[in-house]
Short mmCIF file of C-alpha atoms and ligand atoms in Angstrom, two decimals:
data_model
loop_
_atom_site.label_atom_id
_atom_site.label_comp_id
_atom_site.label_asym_id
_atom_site.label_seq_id
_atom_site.Cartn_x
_atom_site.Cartn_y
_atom_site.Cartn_z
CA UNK N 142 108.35 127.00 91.76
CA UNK N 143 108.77 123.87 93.81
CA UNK N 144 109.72 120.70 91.97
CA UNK N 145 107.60 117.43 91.78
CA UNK N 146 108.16 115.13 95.13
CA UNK N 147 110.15 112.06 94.15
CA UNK N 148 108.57 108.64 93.32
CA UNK N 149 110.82 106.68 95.34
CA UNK N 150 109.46 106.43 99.58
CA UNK N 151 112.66 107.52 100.80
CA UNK N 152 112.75 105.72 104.56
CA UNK N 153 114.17 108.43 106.68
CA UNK N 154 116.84 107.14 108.67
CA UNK N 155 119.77 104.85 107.83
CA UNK N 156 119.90 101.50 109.23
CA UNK N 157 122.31 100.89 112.33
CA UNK N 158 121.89 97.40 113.33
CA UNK N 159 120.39 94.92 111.22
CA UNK N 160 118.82 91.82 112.58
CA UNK N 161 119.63 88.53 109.69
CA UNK N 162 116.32 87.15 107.75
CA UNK N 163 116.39 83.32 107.21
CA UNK N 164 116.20 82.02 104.01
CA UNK N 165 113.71 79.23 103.30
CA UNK N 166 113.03 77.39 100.37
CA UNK N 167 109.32 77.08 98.84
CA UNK N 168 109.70 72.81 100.03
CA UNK N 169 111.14 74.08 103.75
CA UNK N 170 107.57 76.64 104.06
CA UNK N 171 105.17 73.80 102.23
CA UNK N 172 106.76 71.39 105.34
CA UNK N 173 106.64 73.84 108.31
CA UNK N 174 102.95 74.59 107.48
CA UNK N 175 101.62 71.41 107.56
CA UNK N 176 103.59 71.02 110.51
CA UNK N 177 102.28 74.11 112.17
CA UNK N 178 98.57 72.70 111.43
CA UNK N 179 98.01 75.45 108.42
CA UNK N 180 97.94 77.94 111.09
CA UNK N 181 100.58 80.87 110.68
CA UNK N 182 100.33 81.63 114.40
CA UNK N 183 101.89 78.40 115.52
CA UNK N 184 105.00 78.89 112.80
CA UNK N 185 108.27 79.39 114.33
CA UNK N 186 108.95 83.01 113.47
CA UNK N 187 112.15 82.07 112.27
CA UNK N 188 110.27 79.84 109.29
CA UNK N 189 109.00 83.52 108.14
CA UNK N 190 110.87 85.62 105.86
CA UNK N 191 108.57 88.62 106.25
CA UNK N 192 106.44 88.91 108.58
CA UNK N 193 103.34 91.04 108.09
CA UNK N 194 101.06 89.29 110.53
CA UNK N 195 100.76 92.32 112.82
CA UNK N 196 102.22 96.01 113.20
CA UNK N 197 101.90 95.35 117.13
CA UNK N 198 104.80 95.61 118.92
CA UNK N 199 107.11 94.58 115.77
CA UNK N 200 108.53 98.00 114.89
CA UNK N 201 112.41 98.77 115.12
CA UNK N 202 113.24 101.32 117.79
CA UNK N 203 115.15 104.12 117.20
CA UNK N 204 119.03 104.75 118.46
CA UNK N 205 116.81 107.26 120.85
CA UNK N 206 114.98 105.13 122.19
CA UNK N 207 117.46 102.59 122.58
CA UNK N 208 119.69 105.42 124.45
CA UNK N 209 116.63 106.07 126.43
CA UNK N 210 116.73 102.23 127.66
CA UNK N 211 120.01 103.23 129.71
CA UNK N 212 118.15 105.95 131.16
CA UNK N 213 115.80 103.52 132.49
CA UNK N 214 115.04 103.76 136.44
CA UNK N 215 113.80 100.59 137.84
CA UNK N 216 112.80 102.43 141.60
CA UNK N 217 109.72 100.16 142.38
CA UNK N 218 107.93 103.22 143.67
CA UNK N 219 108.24 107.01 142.45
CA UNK N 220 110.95 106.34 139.34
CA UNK N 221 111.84 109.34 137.61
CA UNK N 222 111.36 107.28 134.35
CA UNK N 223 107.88 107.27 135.31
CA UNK N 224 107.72 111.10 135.43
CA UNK N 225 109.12 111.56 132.32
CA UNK N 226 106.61 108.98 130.53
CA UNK N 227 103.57 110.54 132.17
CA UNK N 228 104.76 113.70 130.86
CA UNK N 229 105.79 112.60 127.12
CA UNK N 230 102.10 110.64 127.64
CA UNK N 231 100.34 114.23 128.59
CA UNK N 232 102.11 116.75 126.07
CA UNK N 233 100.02 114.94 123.46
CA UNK N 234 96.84 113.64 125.58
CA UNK N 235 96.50 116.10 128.79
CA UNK N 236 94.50 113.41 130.62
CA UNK N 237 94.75 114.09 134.58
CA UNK N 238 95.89 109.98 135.41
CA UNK N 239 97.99 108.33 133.59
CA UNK N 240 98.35 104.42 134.63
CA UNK N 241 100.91 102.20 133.03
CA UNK N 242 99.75 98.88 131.81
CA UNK N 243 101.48 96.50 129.70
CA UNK N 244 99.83 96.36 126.90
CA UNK N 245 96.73 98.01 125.25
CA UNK N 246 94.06 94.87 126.32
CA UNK N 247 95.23 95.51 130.04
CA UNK N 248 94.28 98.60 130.28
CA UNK N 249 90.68 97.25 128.55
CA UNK N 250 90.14 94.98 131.22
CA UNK N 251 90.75 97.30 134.09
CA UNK N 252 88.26 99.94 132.30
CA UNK N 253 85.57 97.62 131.85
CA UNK N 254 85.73 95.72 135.25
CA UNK N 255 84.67 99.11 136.53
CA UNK N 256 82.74 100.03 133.90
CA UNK N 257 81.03 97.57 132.30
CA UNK N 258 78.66 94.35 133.64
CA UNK N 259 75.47 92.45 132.30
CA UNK N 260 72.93 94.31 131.02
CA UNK N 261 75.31 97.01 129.78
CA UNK N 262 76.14 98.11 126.23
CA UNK N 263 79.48 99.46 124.99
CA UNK N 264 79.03 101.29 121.77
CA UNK N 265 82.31 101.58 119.21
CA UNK N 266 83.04 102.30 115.80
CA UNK N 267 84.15 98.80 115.52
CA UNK N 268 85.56 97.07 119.03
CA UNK N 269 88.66 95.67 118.36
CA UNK N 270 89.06 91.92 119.52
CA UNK N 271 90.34 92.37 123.03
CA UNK N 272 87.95 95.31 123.16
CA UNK N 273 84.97 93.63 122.41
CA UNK N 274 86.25 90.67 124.70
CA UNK N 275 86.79 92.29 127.59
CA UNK N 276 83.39 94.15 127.27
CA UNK N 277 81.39 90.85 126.98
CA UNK N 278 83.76 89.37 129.42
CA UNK N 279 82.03 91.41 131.58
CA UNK N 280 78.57 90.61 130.92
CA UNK N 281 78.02 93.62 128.80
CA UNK N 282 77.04 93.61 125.31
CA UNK N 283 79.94 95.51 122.77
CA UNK N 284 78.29 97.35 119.51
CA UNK N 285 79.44 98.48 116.40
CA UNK N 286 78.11 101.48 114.93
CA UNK N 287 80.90 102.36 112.41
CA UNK N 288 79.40 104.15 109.13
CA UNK N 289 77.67 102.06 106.34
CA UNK N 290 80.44 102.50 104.16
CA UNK N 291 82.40 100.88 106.31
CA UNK N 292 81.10 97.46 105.02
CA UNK N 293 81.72 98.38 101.20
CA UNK N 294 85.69 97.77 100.25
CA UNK N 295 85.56 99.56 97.64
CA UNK N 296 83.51 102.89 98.90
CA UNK N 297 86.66 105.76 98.76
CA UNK N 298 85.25 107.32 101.75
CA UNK N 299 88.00 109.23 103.27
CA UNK N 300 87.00 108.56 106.92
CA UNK N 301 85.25 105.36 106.72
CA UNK N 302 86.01 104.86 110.67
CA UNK N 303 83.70 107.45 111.31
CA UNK N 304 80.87 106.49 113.91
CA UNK N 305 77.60 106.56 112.83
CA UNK N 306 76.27 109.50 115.05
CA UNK N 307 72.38 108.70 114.17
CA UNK N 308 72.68 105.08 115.05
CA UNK N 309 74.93 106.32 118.37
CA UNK N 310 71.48 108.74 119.10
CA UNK N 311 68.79 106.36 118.85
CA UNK N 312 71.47 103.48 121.08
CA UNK N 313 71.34 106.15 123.58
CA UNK N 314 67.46 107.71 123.60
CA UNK N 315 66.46 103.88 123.78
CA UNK N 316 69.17 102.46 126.45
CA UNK N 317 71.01 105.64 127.57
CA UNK N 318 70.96 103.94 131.10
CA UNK N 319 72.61 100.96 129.95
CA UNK N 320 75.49 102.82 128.49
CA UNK N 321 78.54 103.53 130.85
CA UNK N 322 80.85 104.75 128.46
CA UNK N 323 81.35 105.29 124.23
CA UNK N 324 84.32 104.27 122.77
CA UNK N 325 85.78 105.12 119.29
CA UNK N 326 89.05 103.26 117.96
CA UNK N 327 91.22 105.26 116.06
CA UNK N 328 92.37 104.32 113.26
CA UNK N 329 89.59 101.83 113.14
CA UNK N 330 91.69 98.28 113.11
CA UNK N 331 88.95 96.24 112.41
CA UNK N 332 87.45 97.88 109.46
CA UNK N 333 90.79 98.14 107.62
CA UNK N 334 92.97 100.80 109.16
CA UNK N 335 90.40 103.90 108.26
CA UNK N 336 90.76 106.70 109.86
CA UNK N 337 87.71 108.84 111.89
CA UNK N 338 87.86 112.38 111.29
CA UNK N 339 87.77 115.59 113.67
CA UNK N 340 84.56 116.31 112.71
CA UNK N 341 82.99 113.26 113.42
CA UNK N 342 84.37 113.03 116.43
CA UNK N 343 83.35 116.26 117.61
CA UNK N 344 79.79 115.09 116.43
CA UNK N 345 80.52 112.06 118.81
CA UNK N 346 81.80 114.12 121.64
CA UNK N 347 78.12 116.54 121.14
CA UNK N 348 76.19 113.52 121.28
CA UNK N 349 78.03 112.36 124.37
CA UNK N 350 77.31 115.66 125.92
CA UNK N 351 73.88 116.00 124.90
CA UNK N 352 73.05 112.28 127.04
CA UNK N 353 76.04 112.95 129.82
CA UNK N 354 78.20 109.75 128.94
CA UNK N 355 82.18 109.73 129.04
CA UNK N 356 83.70 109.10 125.66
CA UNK N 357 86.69 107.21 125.87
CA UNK N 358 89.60 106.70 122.53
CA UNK N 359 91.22 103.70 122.04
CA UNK N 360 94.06 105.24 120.32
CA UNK N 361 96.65 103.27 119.46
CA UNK N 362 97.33 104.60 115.83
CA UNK N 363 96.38 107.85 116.63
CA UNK N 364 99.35 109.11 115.22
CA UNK N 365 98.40 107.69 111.67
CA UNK N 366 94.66 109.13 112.10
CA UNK N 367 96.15 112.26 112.90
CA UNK N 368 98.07 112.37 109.84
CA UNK N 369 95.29 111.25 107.40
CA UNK N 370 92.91 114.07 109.12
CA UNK N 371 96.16 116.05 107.79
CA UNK N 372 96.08 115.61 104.67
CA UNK N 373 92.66 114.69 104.15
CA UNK N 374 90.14 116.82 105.80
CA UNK N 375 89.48 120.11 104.76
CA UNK N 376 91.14 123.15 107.12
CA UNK N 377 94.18 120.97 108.86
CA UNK N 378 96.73 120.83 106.01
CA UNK N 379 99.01 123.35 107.46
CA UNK N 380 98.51 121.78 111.52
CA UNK N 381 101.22 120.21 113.07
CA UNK N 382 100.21 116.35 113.47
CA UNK N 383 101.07 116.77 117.45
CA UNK N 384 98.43 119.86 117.56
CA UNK N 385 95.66 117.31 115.82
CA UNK N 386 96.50 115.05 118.44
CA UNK N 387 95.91 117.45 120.97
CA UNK N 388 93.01 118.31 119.40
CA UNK N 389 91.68 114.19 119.33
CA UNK N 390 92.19 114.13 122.94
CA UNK N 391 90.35 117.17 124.06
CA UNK N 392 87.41 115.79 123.08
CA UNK N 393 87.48 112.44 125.34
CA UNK N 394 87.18 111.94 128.53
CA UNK N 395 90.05 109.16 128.38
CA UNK N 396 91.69 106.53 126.45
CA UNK N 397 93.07 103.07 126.25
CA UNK N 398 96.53 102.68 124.55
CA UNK N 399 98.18 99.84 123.05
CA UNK N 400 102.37 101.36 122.80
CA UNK N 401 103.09 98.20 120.72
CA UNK N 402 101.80 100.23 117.86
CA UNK N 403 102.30 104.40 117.32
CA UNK N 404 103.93 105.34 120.45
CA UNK N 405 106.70 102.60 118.81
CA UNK N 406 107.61 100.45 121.50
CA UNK N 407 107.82 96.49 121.54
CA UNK N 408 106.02 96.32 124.32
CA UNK N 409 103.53 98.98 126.75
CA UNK N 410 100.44 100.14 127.10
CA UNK N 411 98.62 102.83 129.71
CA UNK N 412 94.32 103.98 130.92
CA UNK N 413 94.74 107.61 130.91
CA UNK N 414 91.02 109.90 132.24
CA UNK N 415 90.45 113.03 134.09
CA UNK N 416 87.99 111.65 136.31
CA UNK N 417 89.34 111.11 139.94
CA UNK N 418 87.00 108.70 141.33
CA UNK N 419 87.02 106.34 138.02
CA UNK N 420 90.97 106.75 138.48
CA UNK N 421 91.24 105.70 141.67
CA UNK N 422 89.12 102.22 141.16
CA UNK N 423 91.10 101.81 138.05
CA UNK N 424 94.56 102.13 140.12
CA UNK N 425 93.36 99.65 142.39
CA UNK N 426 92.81 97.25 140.00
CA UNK N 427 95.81 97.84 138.61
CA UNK N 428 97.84 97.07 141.43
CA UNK N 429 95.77 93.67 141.69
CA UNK N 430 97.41 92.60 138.08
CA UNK N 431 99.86 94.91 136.49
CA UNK N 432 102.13 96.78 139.43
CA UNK N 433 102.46 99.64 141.28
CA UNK N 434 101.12 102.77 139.63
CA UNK N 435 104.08 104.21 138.76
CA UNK N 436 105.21 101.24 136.82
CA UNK N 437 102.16 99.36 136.09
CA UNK N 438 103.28 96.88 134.13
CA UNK N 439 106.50 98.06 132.84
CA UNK N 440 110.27 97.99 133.45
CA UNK N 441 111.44 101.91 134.06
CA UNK N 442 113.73 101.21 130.90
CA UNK N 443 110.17 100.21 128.98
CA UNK N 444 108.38 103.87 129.84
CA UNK N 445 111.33 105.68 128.54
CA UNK N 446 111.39 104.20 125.48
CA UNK N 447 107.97 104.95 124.81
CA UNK N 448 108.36 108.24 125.59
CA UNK N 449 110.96 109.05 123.40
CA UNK N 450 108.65 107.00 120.91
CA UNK N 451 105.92 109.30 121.58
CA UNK N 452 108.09 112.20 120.71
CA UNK N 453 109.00 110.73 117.39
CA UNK N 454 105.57 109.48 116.35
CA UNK N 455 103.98 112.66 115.63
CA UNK N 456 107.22 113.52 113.63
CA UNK N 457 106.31 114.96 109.61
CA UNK N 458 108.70 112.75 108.35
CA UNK N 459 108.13 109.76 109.71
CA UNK N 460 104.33 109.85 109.31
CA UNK N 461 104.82 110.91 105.90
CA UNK N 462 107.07 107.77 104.75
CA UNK N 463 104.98 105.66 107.18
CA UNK N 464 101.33 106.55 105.63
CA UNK N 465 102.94 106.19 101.82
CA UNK N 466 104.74 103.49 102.39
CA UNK N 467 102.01 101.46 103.29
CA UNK N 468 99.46 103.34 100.24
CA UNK N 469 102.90 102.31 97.98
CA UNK N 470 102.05 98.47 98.98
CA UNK N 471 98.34 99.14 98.57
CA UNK N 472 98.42 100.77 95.24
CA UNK N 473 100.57 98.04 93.43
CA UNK N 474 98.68 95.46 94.69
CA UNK N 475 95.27 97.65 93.28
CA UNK N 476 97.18 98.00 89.87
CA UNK N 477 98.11 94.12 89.56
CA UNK N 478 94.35 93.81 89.86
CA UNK N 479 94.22 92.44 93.02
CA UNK N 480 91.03 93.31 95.55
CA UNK N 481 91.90 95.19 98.53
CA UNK N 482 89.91 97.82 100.77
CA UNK N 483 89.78 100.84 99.53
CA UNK N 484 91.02 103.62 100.17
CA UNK N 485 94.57 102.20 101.70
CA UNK N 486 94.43 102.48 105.83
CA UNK N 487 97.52 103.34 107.83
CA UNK N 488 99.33 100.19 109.30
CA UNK N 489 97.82 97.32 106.66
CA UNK N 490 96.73 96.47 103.51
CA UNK N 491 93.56 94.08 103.28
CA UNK N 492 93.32 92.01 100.40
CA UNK N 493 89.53 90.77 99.56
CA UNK N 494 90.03 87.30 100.16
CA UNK N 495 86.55 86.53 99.18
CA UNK N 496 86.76 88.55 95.97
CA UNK N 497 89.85 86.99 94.89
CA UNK N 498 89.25 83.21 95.51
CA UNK N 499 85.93 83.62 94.52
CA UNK N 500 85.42 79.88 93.76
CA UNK N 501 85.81 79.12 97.55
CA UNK N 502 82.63 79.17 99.44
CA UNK N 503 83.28 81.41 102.99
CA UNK N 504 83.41 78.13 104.84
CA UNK N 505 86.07 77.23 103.10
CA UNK N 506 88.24 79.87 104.34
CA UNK N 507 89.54 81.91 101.60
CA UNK N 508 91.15 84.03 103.69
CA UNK N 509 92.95 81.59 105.48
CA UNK N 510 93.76 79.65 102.09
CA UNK N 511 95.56 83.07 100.40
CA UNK N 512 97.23 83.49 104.08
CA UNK N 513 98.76 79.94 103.36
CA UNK N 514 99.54 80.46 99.55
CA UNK N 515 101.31 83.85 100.57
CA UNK N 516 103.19 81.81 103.43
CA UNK N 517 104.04 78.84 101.32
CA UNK N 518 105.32 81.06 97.66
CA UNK N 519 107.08 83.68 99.02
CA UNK N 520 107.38 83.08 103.49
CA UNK N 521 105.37 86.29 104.14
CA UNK N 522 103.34 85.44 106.96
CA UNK N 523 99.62 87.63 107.03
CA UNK N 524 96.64 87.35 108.70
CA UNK N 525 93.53 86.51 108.19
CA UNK N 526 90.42 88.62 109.12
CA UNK N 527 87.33 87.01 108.20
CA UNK N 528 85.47 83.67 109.02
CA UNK N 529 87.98 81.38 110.28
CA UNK N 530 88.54 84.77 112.96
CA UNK N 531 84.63 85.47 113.28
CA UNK N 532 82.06 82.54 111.75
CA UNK N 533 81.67 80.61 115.06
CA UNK N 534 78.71 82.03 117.19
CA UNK N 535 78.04 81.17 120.24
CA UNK N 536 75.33 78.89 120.10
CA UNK N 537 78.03 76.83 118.60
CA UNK N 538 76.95 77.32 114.74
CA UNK N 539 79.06 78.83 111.83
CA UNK N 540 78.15 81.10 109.23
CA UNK N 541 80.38 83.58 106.76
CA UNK N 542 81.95 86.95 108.17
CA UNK N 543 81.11 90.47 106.73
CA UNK N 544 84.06 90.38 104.91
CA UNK N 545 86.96 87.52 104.24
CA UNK N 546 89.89 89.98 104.42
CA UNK N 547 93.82 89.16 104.22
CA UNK N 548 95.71 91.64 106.87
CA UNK N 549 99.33 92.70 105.76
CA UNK N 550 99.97 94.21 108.37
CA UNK N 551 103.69 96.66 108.10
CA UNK N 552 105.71 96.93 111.37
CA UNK N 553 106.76 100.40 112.05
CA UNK N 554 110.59 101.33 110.17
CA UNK N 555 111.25 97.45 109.84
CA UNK N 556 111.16 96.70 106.33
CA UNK N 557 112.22 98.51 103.18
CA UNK N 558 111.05 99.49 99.87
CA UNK N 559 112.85 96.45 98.38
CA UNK N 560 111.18 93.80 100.82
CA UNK N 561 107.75 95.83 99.84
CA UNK N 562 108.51 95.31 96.22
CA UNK N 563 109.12 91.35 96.89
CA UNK N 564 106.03 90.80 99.12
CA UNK N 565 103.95 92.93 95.78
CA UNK N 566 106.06 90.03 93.42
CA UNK N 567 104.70 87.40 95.99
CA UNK N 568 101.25 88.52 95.88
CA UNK N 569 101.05 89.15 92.26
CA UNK N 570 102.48 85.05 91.88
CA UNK N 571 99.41 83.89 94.18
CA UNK N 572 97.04 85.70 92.41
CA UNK N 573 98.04 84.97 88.94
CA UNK N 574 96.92 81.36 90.47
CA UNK N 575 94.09 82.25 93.03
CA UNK N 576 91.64 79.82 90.86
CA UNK N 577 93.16 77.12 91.93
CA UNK N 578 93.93 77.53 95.67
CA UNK N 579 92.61 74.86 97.52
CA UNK N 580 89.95 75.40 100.31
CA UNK N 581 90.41 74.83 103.83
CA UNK N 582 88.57 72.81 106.97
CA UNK N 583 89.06 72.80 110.50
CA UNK N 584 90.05 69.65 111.71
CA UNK N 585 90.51 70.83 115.55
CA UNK N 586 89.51 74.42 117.46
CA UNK N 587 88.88 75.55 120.64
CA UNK N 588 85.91 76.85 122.29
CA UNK N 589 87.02 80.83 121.84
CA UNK N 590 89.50 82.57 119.58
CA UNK N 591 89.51 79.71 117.44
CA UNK N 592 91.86 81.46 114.94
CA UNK N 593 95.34 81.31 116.95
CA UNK N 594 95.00 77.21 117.73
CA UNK N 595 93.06 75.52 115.00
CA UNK N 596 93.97 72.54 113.10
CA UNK N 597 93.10 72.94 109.04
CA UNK N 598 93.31 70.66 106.66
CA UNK N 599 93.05 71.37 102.60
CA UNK N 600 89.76 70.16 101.31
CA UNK N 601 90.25 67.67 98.34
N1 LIG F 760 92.89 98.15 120.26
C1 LIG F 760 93.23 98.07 118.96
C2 LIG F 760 92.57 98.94 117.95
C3 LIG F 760 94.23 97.15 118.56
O1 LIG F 760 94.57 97.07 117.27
C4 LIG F 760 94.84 96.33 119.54
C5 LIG F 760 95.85 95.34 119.16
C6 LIG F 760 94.45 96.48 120.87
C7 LIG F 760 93.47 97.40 121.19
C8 LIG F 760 95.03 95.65 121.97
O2 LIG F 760 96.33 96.04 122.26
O3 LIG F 760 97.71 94.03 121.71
O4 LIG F 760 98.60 95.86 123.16
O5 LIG F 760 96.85 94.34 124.01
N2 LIG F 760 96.04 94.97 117.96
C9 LIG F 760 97.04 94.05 117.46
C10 LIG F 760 96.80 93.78 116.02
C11 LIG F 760 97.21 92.81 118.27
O6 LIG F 760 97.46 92.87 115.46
O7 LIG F 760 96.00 94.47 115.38
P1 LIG F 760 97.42 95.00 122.82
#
C-alpha cells in the first residue's frame, strides 16, 4: 500500500545562488506608485518585492543550463549550438524548419507577413496580444472561437481552452477562402491559463483537414498543457509528458514559440513548419529583422540554454511541483473567499476583479485598483487583464471587458512556498478591505496598448 502524498509542494531542487529582494515599506510603495503614474509597468523593478506581473522570461535557470551558457558557440553562420537547439527543438516538435527568433511575437510577425493581409481572418482559441496584433497589423481580422465556458469563471471545465469546433466549421464553410491558417494557443493565456485537450485538438486538426488549411500551435506552455491533459483527460495518466508533446505537435502543421516561458529561458523564441516553400519566405524575412538562420535572433550561448531547458521542461517532477504550486496559490486564495477563475490554470492565478470590488463600475478599473492595493500592502506587483487592457475600441470609445481579471502570474522555480504563503497573507489583507478600494481614471494614454503607459489617477 502506498502512503498519502505529502501536503507540503516540495520545490525540487535546492537553491544555488540567490539573487537579494529589497525591502520596502508600505509609505516607500504608496510613494513609488504615484510616482510611477499608478501604473505597475513603469515601477522600478527594484520597488517590487514579488513580482508576479508575468511568468515570461522571469524563471531561474538551472545550474544546466547555466553550464550550457559556456557551451555557447557564437559562429555567425553554421554554430554547432545551433544544431544542438534545432535538435532539443525537434525531439519534442519534429517540425522540418526550425528558425530562431527572439522572442515568441517575432516569430508572429514573420508568420503573418506571409500569411496574413486585409480581408483575411485568423481564427484562435483566444489570440494572445501580440498574436492578435500582429494579425490585424496585417490587415487581417484575428477571431476567437474558444468554448462558451470559457467566458464563465467559475464553469470547472477541465479544458476550457478548447476551440469551439462548430463555430471553427461554420468560420470556414462561410469564409474558408479568407482563412490562411488556424491557430490554437496552448495553454490558452488569455482565458486564464486553461488548458486544450488532445481530443479537441484532434477535432481541430479533422476540421482543418476536412477544408485543407494549415493549423499552426502557439505553444509556449505546452509543457503545462501537456501535463494537465496528464492528469486530466481520460487514457494519458500513465504517458510520459514528452510523448503528449509529441503527440500535440503531430497534429500541426507548425508553431510559434515564446522560450521566455516553458522551454525556461530568459529570453528566445523560434517559427518551426514542415512546409518548404512557407519556410523559405519565412527565413527571408527573418534575415530582414532577427539574423542569420542559424541564430535568428539569439546569442549561440542563448539556444543552448533553451535546449537544455527544453529537456527539463517535460521533466515529472518539475511539472508536478510547477502545476501544484500554482493550484496551492489558487486554492487558498478560493478558501479565503476570494473570486478567481476556476479551475486553477498553469502559470497564473486570476482573481475576479470585478466580483471582488463589486462597488466599482468597469470604468473604474477594478482590476487595475486591486493591482494597486496588492502593490501598495504587500509590493507584489500583478497585472491587470480586463478594461484598462481591452475597453478602448477603435473608433475611439470605451466600454467594459468580458471579464476584469487580476493576473498573478508565477515565474518558473523563482519563488518558494513561503513567498506563496505571504503573497496569499497579502491578498487575504486587500480583500478583507476590497469595499473600500478606491476607483481609478485615466488621466493620460496612448493611442494603442494603452495599459503599459497610462497615467491614473484615484477617483474621489
Ligand atoms: N503567445 C502567448 C500565448 C503568450 O503568452 C505570449 C507572451 C506570446 C505569445 C508572445 O511571446 O513575449 O516572447 O514575444 N506572453 C507574456 C505574458 C508576455 O505575460 O503573458 P513573447
Amino acid at each position: 500500500m502506498s502512503e498519502p502524498p505529502f501536503r507540503t509542494v516540495i520545490e525540487p531542487f535546492r537553491i544555488h545562488s540567490v539573487e537579494p529582494m529589497v525591502m520596502t515599506t508600505a509609505e516607500q510603495r504608496r510613494e513609488a506608485v504615484r510616482a510611477a503614474g499608478f501604473n505597475l509597468f513603469q515601477l522600478p523593478a527594484q520597488e517590487v518585492l514579488i513580482d508576479l506581473l508575468t511568468d515570461s522570461g522571469t524563471g531561474a535557470m538551472s545550474r544546466d543550463q547555466w553550464a550550457a551558457i559556456q557551451h555557447g558557440d557564437e559562429s555567425y553562420a553554421g554554430s554547432p549550438s545551433f544544431f544542438i537547439f534545432r535538435d532539443a527543438v525537434r525531439d519534442l516538435f519534429p517540425f522540418e524548419h526550425v528558425i530562431p527568433t527572439h522572442q515568441g511575437r517575432a516569430a508572429e510577425k514573420i508568420l503573418f507577413t506571409v500569411l496574413g493581409g486585409p480581408g483575411k481572418v485568423v481564427p484562435n482559441n483566444t489570440h494572445f496580444d501580440t498574436t492578435r496584433a500582429n494579425v490585424e497589423f496585417t490587415g487581417a481580422e484575428a477571431l476567437d472561437l474558444v468554448i462558451a465556458e470559457a467566458h464563465d469563471a467559475r464553469s470547472e471545465h477541465p479544458f476550457k481552452g478548447n476551440m469551439d469546433i462548430a463555430a471553427l466549421e461554420r468560420l470556414l464553410q462561410e469564409r474558408g477562402d479568407d482563412v490562411p491558417c488556424v491557430m490554437v494557443t496552448v495553454t490558452n493565456n488569455s482565458g486564464g491559463g486553461q488548458p486544450v485537450s488532445l481530443e479537441n485538438l484532434r477535432a481541430v486538426r479533422a476540421t482543418c483537414d476536412a477544408f485543407g488549411k494549415l493549423l499552426f500551435l502557439d505553444a509556449c506552455r505546452f509543457a503545462e498543457n501537456a501535463w494537465f491533459i496528464r492528469s486530466r483527460e481520460p487514457g494519458h495518466g500513465e504517458r510520459d509528458v514528452a510523448d503528449i508533446v509529441r503527440e500535440l505537435a503531430s497534429l500541426a502543421d507548425g508553431m510559434t514559440m515564446s522560450a521566455k516561458k516553458d522551454p525556461l529561458g530568459n529570453i528566445g523564441g523560434w517559427l518551426a513548419l514542415d512546409d518548404d516553400e512557407l519556410a523559405l519566405h519565412c527565413r527571408n524575412l527573418l534575415i530582414l529583422t532577427e539574423g542569420f538562420p542559424t541564430y535568428g535572433g539569439l546569442a549561440g550561448r542563448d539556444l543552448e540554454a533553451l535546449a537544455q531547458g527544453l529537456r527539463e521542461a517535460v521533466d515529472h517532477d518539475y511539472l508536478r511541483y510547477r502545476i501544484r504550486s500554482t493550484g496551492y496559490l489558487g486554492d487558498a486564495l478560493a478558501q479565503a473567499g476570494i473570486p478567481v477563475v476556476r479551475p486553477i490554470g498553469g502559470h497564473a492565478v486570476y482573481i475576479d476583479a470585478r466580483a471582488l470590488l463589486s462597488h466599482l463600475d468597469p470604468l473604474e478599473y477594478p482590476g487595475q485598483a486591486l493591482a494597486i492595493a496588492l502593490y501598495e500592502t504587500g509590493g507584489v506587483r500583478s497585472c491587470e487583464i480586463g478594461t484598462v487592457m481591452f475597453g478602448r475600441r477603435p473608433d475611439g470609445s470605451e466600454r467594459a471587458a468580458a471579464m476584469d481579471l487580476v493576473r498573478l502570474a508565477i515565474p518558473r522555480r523563482t519563488y518558494t512556498q513561503s513567498h506563496i504563503d505571504y503573497v496569499i497573507e497579502v491578498c487575504e489583507r486587500v480583500a478583507a478591505r476590497a469595499g473600500d478600494l478606491p476607483g481609478y481614471r485615466i488621466v493620460s494614454e496612448p493611442p494603442v496598448l494603452r495599459h503599459f503607459t497610462a497615467e491614473f489617477e484615484p477617483v474621489g
